[in-house]
Coordinates of C-alpha atoms in Angstrom, one line a residue:
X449 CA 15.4 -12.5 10.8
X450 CA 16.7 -12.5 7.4
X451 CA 15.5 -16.0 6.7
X452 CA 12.1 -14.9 7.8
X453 CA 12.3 -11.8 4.8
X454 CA 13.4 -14.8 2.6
X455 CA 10.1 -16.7 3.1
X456 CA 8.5 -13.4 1.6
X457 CA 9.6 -15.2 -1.4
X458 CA 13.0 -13.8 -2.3
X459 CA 13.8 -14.2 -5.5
X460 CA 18.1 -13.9 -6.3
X461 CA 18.2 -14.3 -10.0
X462 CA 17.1 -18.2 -10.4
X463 CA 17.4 -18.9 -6.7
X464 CA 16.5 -17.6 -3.4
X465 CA 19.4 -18.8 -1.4
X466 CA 20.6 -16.2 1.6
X467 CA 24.2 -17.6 0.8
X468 CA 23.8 -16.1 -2.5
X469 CA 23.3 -12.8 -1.0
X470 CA 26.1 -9.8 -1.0
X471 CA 26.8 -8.1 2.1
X472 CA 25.3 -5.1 1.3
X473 CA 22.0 -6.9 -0.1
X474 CA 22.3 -8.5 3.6
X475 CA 22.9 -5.1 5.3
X476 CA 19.9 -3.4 3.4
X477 CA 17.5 -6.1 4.1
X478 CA 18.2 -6.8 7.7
X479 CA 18.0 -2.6 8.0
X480 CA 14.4 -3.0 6.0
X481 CA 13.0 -5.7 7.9
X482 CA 10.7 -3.5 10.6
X483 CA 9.1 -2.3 7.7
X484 CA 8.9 -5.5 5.9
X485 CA 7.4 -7.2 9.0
X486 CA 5.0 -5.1 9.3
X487 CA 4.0 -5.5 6.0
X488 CA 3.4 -9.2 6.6
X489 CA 1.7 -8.4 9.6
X490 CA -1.1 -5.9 7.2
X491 CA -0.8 -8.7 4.8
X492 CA 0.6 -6.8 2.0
X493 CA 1.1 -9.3 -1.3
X494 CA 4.9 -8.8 -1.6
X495 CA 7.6 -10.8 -3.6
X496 CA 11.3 -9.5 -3.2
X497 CA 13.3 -9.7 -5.6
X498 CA 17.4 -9.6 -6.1
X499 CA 18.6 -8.1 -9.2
X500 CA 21.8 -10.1 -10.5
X501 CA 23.1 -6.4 -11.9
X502 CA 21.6 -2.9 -11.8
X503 CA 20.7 -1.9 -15.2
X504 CA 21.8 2.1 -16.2
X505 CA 18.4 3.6 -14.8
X506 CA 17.7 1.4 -11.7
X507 CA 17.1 3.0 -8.4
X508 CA 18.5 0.3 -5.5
X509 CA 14.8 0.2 -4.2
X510 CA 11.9 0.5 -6.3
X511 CA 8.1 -1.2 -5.8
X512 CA 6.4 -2.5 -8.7
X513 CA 3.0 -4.0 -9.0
X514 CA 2.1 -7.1 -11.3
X515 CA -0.5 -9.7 -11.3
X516 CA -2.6 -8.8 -8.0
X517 CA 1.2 -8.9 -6.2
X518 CA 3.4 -6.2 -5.1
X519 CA 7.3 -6.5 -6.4
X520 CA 10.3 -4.7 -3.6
X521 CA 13.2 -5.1 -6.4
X522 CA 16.8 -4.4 -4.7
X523 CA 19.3 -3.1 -7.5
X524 CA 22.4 -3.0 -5.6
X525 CA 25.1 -5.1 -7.4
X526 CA 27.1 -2.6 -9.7
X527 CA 24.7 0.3 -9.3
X528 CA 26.7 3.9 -7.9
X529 CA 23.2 5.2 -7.1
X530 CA 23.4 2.5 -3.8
X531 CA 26.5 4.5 -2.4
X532 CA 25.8 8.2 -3.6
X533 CA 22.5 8.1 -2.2
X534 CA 24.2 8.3 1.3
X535 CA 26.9 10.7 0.0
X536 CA 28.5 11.9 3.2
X537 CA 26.7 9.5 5.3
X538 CA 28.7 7.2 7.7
X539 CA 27.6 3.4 6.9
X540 CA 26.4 3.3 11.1
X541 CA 23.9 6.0 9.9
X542 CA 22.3 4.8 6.8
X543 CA 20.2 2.0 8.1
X544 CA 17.1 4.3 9.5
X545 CA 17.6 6.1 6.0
X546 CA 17.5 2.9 4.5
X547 CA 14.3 1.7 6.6
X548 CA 12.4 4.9 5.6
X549 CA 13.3 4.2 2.0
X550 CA 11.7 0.9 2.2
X551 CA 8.6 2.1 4.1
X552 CA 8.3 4.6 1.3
X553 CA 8.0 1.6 -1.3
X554 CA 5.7 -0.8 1.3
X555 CA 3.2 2.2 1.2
X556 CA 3.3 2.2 -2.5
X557 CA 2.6 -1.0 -2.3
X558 CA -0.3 -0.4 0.7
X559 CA -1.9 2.2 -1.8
X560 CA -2.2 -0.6 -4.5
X561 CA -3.5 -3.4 -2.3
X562 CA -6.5 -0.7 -1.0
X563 CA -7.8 0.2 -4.6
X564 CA -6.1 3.7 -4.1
X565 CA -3.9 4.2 -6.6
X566 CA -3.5 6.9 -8.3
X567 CA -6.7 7.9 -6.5
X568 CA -7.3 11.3 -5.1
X569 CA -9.0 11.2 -1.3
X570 CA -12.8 11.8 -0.6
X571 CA -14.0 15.1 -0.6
X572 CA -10.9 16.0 -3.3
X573 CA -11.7 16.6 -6.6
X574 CA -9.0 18.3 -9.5
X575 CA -10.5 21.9 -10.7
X576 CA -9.3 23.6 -13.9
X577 CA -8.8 22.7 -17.5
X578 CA -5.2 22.3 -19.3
X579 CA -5.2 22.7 -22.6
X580 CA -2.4 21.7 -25.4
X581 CA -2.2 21.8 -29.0
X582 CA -1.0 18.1 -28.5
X583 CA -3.2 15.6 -26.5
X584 CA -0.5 13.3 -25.4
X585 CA 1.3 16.2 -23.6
X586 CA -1.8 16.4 -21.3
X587 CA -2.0 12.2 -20.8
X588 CA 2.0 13.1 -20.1
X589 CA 0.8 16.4 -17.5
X590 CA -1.7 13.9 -15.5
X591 CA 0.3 10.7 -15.8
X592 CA 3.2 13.5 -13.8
X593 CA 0.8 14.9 -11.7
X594 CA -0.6 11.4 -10.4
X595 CA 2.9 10.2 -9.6
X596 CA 3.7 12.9 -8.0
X597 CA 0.3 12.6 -5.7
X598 CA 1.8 9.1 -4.9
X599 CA 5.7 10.1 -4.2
X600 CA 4.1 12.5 -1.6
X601 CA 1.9 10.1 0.1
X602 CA 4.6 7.5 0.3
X603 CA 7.3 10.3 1.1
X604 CA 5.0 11.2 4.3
X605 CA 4.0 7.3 5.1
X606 CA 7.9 7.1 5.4
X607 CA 8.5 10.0 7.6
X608 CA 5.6 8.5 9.7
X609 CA 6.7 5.5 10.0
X610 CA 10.4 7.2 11.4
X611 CA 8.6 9.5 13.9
X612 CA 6.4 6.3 15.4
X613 CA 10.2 4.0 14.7
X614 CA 12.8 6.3 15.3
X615 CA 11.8 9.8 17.0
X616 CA 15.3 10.3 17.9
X617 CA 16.5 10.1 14.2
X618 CA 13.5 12.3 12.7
X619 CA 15.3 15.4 11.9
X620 CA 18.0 13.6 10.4
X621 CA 16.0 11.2 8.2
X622 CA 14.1 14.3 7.4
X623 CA 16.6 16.5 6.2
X624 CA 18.4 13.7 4.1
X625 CA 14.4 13.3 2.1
X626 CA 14.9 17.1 1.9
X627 CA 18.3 17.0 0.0
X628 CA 17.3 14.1 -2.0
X629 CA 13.8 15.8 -2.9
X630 CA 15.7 18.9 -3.4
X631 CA 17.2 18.0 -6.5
X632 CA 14.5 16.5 -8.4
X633 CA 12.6 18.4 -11.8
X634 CA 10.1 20.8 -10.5
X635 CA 6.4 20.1 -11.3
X636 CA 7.8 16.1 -11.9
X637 CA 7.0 12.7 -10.7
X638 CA 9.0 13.1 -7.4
X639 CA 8.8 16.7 -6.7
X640 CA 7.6 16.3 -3.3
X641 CA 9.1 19.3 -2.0
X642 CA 5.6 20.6 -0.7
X643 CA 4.8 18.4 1.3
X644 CA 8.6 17.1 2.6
X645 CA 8.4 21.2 4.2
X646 CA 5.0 20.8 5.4
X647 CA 6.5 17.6 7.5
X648 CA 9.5 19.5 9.1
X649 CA 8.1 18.7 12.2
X650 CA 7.4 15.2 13.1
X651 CA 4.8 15.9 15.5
X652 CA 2.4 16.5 12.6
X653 CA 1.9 13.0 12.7
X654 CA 0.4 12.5 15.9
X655 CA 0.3 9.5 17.5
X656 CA -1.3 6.8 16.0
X657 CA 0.7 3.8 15.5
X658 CA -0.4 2.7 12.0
X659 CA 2.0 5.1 9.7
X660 CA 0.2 4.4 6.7
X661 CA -2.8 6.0 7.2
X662 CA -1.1 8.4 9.5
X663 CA 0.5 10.0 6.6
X664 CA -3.1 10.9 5.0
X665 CA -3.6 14.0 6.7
X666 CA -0.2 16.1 6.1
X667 CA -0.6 15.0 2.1
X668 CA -3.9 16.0 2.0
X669 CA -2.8 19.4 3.3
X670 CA 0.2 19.2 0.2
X671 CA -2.7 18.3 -2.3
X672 CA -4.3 21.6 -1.4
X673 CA -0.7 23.5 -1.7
X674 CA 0.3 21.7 -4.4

């Protein structure tokens, strides 16, 4: 399996050889690769790519977007954040955690690849007028408000995906986004706190077996609330 994710073009500093891989760059790819099968199946664009260290600020899994390609970057070597994200969390119960986390990036990446970023859905429109002695806090407002738009759709693509993946291991998945989402700036670029509660029961997402676009219709309910 893993040299399968490798032919997604892995890229480990100047190389892309599995040998070169830690153990836990091993353990959080082979817990990602459902998602990142799937994504070859939708034929996403996606390069992976190793970071050699974490700098300060790096999350260990973040989704970037650069010339008509998505980027998955893992930032695992000498980051904390990739052990207190699962603070309390037995290693034999981190890897659905760590297979939502990277269904929350692959639907980033699914929102880029359909012209939808940053794009609200049909039949939404924003109402009301913010005003600010200084223009660049209102590019600042929307640039918030817009991120947090797509934090919530990939937040609910994620918790999809577990309920159609892992039914078993939905409350528990759930409740860790909670805790995580808990903590986060009110009004920012991750808040997702509306629509995380809106998703405390799985069932919300039906049935249909293409998570993606089964997470539309609980985040269009959490634009309305938001």
């Amino acid at each position: 399996m893993l040299k399968s994710l490798l032919s997604l073009a892995l890229l480990a500093g100047a190389t892309a050889q599995a040998a070169e891989l830690t153990a836990l760059e091993t353990r959080w790819l082979q817990a990602a690769s459902p998602v990142l099968v799937y994504s070859q199946a939708l034929k996403l664009p996606i390069d992976i790519i190793v970071q050699p260290q974490a700098r300060a600020t790096d999350v260990p899994l973040a989704m970037g977007y650069a010339d008509g390609r998505c980027k998955l970057v893992l930032s695992l070597r000498g980051n904390p954040q990739a052990e207190s994200v699962f603070a309390g969390i037995a290693e034999n119960e981190q890897g659905e955690l760590i297979e939502a986390m990277a269904a929350h990036e692959i639907a980033h990446c699914w929102r880029h690849a359909n012209g939808a970023w940053n794009a609200l859905p049909a039949g939404f429109v924003e109402v009301g007028e913010e005003t600010a002695s200084d223009g660049s806090l209102l590019a600042i407002s929307r640039a918030l408000r817009e991120s947090r738009r797509e934090e919530a759709y990939a937040d609910m693509a994620a918790l999809a995906w577990t309920r159609h993946s892992h039914p078993q291991a939905y409350a528990r998945v759930h409740g860790w986004l909670s805790s995580v989402r808990a903590g986060q700036t009110p009004r920012g670029g991750h808040d997702t706190r509306t629509w995380v509660a809106l998703a405390s029961d799985g069932g919300r997402f039906g049935k249909a077996e293409a998570p993606f676009e089964d997470a539309a219709p609980v985040w269009k309910e959490g634009l309305l609330q938001d």
